[in-house]
PDB file of C-alpha atoms in Angstrom:
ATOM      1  CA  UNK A   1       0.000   0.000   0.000  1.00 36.00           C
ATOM      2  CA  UNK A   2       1.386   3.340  -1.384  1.00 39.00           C
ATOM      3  CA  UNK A   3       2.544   5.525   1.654  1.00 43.00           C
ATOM      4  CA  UNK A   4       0.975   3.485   4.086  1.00 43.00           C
ATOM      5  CA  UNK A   5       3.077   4.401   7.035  1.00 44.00           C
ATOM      6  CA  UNK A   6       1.767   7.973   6.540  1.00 50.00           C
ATOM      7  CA  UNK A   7      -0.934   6.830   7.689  1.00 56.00           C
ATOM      8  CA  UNK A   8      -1.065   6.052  10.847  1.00 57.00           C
ATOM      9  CA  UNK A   9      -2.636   8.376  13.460  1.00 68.00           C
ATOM     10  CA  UNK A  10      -4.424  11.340  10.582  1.00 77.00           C
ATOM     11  CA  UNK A  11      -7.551  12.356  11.318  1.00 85.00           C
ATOM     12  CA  UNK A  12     -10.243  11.634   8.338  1.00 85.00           C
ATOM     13  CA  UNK A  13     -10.175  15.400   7.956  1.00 84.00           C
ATOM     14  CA  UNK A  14      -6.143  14.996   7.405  1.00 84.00           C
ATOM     15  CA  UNK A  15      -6.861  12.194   4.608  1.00 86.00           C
ATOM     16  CA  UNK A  16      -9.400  14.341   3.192  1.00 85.00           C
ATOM     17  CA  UNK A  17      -7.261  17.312   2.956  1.00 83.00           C
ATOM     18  CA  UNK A  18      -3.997  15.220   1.783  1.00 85.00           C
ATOM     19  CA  UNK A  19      -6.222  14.102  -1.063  1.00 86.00           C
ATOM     20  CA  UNK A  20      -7.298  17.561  -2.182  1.00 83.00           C
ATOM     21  CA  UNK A  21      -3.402  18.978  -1.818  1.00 82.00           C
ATOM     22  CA  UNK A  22      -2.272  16.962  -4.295  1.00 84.00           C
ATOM     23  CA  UNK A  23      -4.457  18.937  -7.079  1.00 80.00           C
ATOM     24  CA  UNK A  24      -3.200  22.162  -5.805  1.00 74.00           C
ATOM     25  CA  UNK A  25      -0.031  21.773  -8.175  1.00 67.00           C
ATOM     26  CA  UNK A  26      -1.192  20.062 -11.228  1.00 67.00           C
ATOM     27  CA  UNK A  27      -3.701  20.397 -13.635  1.00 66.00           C
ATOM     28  CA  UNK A  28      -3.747  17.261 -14.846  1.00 76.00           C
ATOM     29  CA  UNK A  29      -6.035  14.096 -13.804  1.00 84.00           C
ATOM     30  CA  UNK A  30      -4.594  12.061 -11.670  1.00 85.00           C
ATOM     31  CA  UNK A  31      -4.895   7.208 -11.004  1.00 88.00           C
ATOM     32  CA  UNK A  32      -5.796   6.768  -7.662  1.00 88.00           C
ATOM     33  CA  UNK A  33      -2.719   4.824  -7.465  1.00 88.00           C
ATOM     34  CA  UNK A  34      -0.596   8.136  -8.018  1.00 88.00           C
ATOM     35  CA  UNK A  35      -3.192  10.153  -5.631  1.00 88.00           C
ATOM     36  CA  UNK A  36      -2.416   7.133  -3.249  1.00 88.00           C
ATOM     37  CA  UNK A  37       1.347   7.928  -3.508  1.00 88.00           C
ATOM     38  CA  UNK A  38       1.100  11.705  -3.924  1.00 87.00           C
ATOM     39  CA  UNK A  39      -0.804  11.957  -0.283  1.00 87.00           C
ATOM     40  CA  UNK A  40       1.194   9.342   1.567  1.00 87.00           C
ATOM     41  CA  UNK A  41      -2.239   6.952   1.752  1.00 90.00           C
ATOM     42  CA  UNK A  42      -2.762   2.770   1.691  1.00 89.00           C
ATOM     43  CA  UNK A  43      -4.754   2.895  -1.861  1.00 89.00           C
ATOM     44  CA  UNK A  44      -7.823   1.109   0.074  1.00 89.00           C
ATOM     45  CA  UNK A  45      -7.967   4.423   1.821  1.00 89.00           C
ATOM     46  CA  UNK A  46      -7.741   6.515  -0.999  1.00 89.00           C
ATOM     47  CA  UNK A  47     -10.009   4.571  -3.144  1.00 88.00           C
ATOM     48  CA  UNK A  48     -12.739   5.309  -0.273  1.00 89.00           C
ATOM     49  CA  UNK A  49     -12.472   8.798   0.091  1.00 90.00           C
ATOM     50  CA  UNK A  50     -12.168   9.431  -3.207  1.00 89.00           C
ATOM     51  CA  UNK A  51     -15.296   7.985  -3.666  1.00 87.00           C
ATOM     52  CA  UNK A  52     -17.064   9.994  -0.944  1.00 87.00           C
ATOM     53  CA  UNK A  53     -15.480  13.332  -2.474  1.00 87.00           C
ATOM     54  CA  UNK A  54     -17.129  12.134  -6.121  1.00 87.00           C
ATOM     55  CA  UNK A  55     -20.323  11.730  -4.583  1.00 85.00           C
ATOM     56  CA  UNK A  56     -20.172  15.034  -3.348  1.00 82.00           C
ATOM     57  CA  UNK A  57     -19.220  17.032  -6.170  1.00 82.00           C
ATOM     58  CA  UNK A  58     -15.392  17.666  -5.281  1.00 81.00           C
ATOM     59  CA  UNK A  59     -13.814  15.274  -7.104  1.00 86.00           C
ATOM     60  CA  UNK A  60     -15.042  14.070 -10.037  1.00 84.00           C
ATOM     61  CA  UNK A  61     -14.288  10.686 -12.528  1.00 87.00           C
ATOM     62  CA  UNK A  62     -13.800  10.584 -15.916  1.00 82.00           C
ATOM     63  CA  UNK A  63     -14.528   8.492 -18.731  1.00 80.00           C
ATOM     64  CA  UNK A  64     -10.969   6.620 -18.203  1.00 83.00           C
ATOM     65  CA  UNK A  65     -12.125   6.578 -14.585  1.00 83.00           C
ATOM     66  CA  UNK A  66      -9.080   9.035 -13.850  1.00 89.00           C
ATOM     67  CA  UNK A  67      -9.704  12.142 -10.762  1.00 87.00           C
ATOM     68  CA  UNK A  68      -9.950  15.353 -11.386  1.00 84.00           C
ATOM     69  CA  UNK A  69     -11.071  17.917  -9.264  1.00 79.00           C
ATOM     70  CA  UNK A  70     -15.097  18.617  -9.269  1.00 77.00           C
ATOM     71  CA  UNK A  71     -16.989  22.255 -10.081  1.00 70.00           C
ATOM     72  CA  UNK A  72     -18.434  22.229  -6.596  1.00 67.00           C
ATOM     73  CA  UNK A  73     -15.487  22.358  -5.421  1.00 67.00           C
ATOM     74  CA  UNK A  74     -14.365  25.671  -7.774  1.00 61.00           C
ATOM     75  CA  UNK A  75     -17.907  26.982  -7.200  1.00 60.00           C
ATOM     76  CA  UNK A  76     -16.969  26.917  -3.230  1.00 60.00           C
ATOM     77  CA  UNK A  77     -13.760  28.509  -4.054  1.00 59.00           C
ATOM     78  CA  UNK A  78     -15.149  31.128  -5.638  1.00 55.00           C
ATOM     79  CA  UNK A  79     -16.304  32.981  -2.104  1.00 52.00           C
ATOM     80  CA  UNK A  80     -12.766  33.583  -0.366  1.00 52.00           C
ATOM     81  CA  UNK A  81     -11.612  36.765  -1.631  1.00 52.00           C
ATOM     82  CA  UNK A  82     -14.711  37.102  -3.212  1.00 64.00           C
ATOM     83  CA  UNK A  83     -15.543  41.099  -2.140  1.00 72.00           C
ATOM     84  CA  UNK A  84     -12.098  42.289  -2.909  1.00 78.00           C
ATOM     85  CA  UNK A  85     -11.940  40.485  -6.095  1.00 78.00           C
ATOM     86  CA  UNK A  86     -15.357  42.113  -7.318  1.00 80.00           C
ATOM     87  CA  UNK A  87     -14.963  45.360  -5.880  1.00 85.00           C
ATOM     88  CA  UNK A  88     -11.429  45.270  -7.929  1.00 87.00           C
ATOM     89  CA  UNK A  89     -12.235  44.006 -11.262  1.00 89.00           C
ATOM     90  CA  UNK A  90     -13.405  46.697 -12.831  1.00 93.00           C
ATOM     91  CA  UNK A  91     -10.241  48.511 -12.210  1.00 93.00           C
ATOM     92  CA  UNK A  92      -8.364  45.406 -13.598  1.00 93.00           C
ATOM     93  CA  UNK A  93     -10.040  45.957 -16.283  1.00 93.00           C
ATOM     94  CA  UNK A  94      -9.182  49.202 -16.874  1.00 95.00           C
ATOM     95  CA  UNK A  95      -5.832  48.783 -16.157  1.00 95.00           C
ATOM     96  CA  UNK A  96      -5.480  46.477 -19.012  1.00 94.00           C
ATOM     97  CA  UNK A  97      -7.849  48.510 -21.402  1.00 93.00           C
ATOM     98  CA  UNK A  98      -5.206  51.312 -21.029  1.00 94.00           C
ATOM     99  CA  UNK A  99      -2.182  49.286 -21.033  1.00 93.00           C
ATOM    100  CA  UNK A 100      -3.080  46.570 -23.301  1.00 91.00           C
ATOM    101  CA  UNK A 101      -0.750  44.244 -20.861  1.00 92.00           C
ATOM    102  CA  UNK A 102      -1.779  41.728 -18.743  1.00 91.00           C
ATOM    103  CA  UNK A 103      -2.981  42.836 -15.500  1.00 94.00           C
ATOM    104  CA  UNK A 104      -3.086  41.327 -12.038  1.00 93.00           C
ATOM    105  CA  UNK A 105      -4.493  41.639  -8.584  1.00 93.00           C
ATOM    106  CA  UNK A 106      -2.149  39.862  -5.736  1.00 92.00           C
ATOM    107  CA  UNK A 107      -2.616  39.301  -2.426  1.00 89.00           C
ATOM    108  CA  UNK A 108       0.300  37.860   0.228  1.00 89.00           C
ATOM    109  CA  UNK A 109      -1.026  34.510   1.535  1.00 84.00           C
ATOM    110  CA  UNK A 110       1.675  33.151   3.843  1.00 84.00           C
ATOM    111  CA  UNK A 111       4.745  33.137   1.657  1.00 87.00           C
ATOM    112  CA  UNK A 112       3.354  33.416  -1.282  1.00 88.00           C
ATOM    113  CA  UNK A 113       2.039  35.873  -4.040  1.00 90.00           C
ATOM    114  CA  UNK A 114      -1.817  34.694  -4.417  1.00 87.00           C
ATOM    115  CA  UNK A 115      -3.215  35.809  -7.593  1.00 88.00           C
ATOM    116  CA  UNK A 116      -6.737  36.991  -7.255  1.00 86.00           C
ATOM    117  CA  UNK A 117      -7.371  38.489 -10.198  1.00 88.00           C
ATOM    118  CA  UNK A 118      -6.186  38.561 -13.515  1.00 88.00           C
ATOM    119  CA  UNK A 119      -6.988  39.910 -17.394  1.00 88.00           C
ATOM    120  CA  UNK A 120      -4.660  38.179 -20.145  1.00 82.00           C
ATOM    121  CA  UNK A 121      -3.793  40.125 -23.126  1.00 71.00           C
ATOM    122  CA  UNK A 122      -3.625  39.008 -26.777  1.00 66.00           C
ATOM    123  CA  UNK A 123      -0.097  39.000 -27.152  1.00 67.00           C
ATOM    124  CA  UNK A 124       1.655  36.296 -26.822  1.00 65.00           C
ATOM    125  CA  UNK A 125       3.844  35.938 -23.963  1.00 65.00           C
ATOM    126  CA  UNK A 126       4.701  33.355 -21.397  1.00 60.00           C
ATOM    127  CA  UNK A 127       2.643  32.685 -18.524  1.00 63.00           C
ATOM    128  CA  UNK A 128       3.838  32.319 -15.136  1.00 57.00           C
ATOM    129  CA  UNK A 129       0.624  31.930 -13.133  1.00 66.00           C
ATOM    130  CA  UNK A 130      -2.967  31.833 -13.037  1.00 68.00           C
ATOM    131  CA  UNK A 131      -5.745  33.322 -10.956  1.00 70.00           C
ATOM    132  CA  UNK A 132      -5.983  30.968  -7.633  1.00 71.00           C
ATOM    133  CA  UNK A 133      -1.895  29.857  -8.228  1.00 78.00           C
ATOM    134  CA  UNK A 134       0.946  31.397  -5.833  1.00 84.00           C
ATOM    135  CA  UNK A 135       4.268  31.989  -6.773  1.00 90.00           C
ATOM    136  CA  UNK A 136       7.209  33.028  -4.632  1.00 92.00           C
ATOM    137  CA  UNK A 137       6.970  36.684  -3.036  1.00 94.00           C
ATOM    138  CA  UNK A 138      10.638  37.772  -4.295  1.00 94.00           C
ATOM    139  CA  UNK A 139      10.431  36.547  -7.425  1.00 94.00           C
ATOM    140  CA  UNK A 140       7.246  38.694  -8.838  1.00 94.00           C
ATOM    141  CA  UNK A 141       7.072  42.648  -8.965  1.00 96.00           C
ATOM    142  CA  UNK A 142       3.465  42.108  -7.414  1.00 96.00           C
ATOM    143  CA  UNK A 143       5.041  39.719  -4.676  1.00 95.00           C
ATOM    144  CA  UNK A 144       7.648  42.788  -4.134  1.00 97.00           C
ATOM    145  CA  UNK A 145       5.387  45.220  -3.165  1.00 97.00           C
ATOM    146  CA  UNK A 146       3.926  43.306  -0.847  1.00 95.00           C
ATOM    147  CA  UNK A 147       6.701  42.108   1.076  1.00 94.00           C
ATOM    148  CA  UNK A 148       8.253  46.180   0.677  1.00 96.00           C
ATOM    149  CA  UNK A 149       5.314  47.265   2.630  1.00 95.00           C
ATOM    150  CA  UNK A 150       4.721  44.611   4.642  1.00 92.00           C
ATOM    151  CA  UNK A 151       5.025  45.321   8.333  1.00 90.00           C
ATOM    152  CA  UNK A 152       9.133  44.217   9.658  1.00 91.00           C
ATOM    153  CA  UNK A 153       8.741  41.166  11.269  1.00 91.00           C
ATOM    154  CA  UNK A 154       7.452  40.198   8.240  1.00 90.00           C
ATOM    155  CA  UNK A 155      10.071  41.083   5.782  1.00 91.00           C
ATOM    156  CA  UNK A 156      12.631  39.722   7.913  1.00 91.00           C
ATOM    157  CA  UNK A 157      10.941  36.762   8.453  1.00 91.00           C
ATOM    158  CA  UNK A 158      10.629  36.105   5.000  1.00 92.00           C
ATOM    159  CA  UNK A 159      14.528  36.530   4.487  1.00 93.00           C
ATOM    160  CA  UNK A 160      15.597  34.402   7.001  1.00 90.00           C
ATOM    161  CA  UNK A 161      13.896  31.328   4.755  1.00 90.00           C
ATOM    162  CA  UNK A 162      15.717  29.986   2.148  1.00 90.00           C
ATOM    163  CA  UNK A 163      14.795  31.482  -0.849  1.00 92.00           C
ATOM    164  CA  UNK A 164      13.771  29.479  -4.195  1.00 90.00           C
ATOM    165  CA  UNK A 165      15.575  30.323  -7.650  1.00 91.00           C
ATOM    166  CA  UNK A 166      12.889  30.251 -10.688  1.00 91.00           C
ATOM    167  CA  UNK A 167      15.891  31.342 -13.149  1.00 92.00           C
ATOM    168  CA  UNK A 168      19.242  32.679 -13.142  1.00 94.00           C
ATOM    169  CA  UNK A 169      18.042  36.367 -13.124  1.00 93.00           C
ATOM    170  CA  UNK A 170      16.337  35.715  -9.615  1.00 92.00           C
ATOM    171  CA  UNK A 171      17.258  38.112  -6.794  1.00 91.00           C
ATOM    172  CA  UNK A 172      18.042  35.302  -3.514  1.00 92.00           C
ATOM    173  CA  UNK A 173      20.527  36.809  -1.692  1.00 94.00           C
ATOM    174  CA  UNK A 174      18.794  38.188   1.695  1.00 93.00           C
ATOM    175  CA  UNK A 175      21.405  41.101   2.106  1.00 94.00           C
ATOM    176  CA  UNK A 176      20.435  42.574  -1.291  1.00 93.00           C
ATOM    177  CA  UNK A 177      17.133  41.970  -1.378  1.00 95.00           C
ATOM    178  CA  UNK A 178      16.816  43.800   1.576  1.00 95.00           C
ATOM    179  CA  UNK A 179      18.325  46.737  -0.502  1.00 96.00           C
ATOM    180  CA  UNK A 180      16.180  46.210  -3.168  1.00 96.00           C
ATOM    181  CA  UNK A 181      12.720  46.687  -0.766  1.00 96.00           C
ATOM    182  CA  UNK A 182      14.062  49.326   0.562  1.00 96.00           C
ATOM    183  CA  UNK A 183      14.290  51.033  -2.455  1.00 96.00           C
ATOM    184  CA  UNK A 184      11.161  49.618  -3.508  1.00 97.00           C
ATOM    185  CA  UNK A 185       9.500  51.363  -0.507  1.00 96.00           C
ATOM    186  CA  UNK A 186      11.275  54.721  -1.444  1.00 96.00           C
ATOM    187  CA  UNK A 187      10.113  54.890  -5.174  1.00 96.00           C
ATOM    188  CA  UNK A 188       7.025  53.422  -4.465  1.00 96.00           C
ATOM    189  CA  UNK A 189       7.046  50.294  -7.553  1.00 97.00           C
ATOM    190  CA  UNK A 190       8.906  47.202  -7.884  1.00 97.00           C
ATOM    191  CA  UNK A 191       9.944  45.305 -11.069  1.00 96.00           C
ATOM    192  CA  UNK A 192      11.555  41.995 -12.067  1.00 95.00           C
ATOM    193  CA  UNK A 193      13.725  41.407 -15.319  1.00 95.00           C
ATOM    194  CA  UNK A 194      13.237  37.693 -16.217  1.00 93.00           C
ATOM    195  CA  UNK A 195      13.254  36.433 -12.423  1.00 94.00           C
ATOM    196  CA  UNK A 196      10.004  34.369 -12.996  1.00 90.00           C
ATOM    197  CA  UNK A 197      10.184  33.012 -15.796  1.00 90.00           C
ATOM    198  CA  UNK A 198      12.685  33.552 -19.012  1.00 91.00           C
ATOM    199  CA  UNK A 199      11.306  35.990 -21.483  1.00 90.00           C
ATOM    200  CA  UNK A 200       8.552  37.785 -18.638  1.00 90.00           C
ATOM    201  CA  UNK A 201       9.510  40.984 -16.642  1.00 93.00           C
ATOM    202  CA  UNK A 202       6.415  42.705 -14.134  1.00 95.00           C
ATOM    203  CA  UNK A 203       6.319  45.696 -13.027  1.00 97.00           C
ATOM    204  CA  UNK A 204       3.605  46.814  -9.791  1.00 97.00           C
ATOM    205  CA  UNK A 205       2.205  49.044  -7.571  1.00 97.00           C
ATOM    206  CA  UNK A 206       1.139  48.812  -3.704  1.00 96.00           C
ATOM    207  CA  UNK A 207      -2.968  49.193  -2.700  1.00 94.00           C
ATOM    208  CA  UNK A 208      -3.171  50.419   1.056  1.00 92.00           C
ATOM    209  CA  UNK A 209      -5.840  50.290   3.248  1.00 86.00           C
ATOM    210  CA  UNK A 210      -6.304  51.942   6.410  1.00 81.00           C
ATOM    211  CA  UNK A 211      -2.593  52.897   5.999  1.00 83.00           C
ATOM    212  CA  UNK A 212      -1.577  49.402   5.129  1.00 86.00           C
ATOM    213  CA  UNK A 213      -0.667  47.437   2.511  1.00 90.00           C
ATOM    214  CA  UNK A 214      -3.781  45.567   1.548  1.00 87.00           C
ATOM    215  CA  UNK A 215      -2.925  43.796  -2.192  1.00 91.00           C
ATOM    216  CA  UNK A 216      -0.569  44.863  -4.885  1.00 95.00           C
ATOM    217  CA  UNK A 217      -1.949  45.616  -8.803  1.00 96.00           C
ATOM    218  CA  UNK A 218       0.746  44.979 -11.571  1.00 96.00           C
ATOM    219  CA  UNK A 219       1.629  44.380 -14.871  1.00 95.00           C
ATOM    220  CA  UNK A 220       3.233  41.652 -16.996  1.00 92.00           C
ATOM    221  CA  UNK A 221       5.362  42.248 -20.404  1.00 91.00           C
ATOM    222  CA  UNK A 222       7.808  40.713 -22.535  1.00 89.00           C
ATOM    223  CA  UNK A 223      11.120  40.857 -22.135  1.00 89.00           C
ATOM    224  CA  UNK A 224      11.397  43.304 -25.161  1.00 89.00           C
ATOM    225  CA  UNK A 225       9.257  46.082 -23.528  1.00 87.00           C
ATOM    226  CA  UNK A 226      11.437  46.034 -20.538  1.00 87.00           C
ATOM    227  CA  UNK A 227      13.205  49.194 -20.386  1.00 89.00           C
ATOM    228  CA  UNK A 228       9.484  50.896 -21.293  1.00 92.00           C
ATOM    229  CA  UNK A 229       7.662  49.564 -18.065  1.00 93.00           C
ATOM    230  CA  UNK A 230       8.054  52.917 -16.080  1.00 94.00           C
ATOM    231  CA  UNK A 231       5.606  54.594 -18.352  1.00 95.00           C
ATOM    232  CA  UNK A 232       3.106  52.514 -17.299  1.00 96.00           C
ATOM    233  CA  UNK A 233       3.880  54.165 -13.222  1.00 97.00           C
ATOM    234  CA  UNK A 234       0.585  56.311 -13.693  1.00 96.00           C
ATOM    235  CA  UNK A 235      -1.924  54.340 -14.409  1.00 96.00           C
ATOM    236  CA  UNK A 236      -0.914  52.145 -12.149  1.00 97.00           C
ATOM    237  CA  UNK A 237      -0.652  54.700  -9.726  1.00 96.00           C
ATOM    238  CA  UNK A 238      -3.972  56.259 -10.549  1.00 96.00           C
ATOM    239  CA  UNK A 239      -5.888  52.593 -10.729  1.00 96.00           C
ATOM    240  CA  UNK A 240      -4.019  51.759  -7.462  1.00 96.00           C
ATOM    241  CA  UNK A 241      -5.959  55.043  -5.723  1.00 95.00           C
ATOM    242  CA  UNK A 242      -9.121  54.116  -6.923  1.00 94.00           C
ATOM    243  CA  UNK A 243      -9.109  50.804  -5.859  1.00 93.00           C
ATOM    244  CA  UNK A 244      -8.128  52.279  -2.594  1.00 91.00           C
ATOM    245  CA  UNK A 245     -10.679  54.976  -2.410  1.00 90.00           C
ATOM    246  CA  UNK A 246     -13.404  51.929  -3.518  1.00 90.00           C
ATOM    247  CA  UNK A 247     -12.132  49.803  -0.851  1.00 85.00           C
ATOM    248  CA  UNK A 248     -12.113  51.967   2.109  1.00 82.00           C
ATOM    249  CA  UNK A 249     -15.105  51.669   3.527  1.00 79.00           C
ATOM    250  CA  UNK A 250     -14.606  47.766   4.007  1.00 74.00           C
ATOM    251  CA  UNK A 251     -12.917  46.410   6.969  1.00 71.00           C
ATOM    252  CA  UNK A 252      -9.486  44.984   5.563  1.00 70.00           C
ATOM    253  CA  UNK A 253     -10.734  41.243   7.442  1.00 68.00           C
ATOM    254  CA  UNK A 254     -13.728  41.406   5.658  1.00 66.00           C
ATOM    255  CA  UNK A 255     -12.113  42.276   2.563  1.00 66.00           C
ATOM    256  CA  UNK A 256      -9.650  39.967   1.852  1.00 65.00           C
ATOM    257  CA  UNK A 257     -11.707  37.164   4.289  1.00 59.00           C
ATOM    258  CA  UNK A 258      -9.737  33.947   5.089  1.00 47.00           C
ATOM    259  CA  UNK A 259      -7.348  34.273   1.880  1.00 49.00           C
ATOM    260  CA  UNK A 260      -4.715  35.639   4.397  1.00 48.00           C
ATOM    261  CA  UNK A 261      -2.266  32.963   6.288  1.00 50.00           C
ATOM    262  CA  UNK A 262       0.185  34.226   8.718  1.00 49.00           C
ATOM    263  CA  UNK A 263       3.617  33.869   7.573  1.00 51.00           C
ATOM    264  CA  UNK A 264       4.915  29.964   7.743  1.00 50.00           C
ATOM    265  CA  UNK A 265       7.782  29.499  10.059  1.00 49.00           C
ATOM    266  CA  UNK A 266      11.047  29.207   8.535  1.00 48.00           C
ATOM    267  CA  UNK A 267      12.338  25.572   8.156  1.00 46.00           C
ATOM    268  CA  UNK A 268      14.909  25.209  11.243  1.00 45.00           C
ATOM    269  CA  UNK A 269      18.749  25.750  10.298  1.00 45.00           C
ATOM    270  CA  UNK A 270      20.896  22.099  10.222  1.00 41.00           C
TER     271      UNK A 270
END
């Protein structure tokens, strides 16, 4: 039995939740025999609460008899974040209407960038993320921001972990990424040249509420329009205010509901 030694002592709502993890990175359907390995479960155990999930609508079976996950499960998914993400859009919108680049809403969930929101362009350029994905918080201009303006503890938390690599043009080094949200705090924008993904570079802007930083709003380009980003600074400024002033009346809990997770702990030093 696949991962069978995980097994001992997890709560059903553990299983259950070990099950739905392993969708959270791929796309793809999955055998119960590699959900069975993927969450660390005998494949008795996985064929029965995968079952259960089909029957209610979170999972759901194809005609190869393969998993995927279920719509009720999206249609849940939809709520958390739900009021900032509609009271937002429009402005996404318009942000991409006057830039003609793809334009994203991020929040900071834990560690990560969360991608709330998000209007693709025509051109063709490589993507990096998706609305509901997370990618690394130094790596993204969006991501950036958020960490710039993030209370201390925070920041320094965050560069005391060790810090992934997506390319070669990725900033890891604590001491000057420090320097570099520092400066992103004094000019008020970050950017990224390529540190995502080859051939991408971002540029964003901070949202505040109630004096802090509530999500970030940014843009994504080719590699090409790199050294013309910076034009872009006032409409991203001026969408960034008007999300604000639509926002303001909202509690920042309400807002952004349960999409927030307190910064993980880093992993301890060996």
């Amino acid at each position: 039995m696949s991962g069978g030694n995980k097994d001992t002592g997890r709560s059903v709502t553990s299983k259950v939740l070990g099950i739905l993890e392993v969708f959270e990175t791929s796309r793809r359907s999955m055998s119960l025999t590699e959900i069975s390995t993927r969450s660390g479960l005998p494949l008795s155990t996985t064929h029965r609460l995968v079952g259960e999930l089909v029957d209610w609508g979170f999972l759901s079976r194809g005609p190869n008899g393969r998993i995927q996950l279920g719509l009720r499960l999206w249609a849940i998914a939809q709520n958390a974040g739900r009021q900032l993400r509609e009271t937002a859009r429009p402005f996404v919108q318009d942000l991409f209407s006057l830039t003609g680049e793809t334009s994203q809403l991020v929040v900071r969930d834990g560690a990560s960038a969360l991608y709330i929101d998000r209007v693709y362009g025509s051109k063709r350029i490589p993507r990096a993320s998706r609305v509901g994905g997370r990618l690394p918080l130094h790596a993204t201009a969006c991501g950036k921001v958020l960490l710039a303006f993030e209370e201390d503890w925070v920041r320094l938390g965050y560069l005391q972990r060790t810090l992934g690599q997506p390319t070669m043009h990725t900033h890891v080094n604590p001491e000057r990424l420090a320097i570099e949200l520092s400066e992103v705090r004094s000019q008020g924008y970050a950017t990224t040249f390529e540190e995502m993904r080859l051939g991408l570079c971002s540029i964003a802007v901070p949202v505040f509420h109630s004096g802090k930083i509530g999500c970030s709003i940014g843009l994504v380009v080719s590699a090409e329009q790199a050294s013309s980003m910076n034009r872009h600074l006032p409409v991203l400024n001026g969408i960034s205010a008007q999300i604000q002033r639509a926002t303001a009346h909202i509690p920042l809990e309400t807002l952004l509901g349960s999409i927030i997770d307190p910064l993980p702990p880093a992993p301890p030093e060996h």
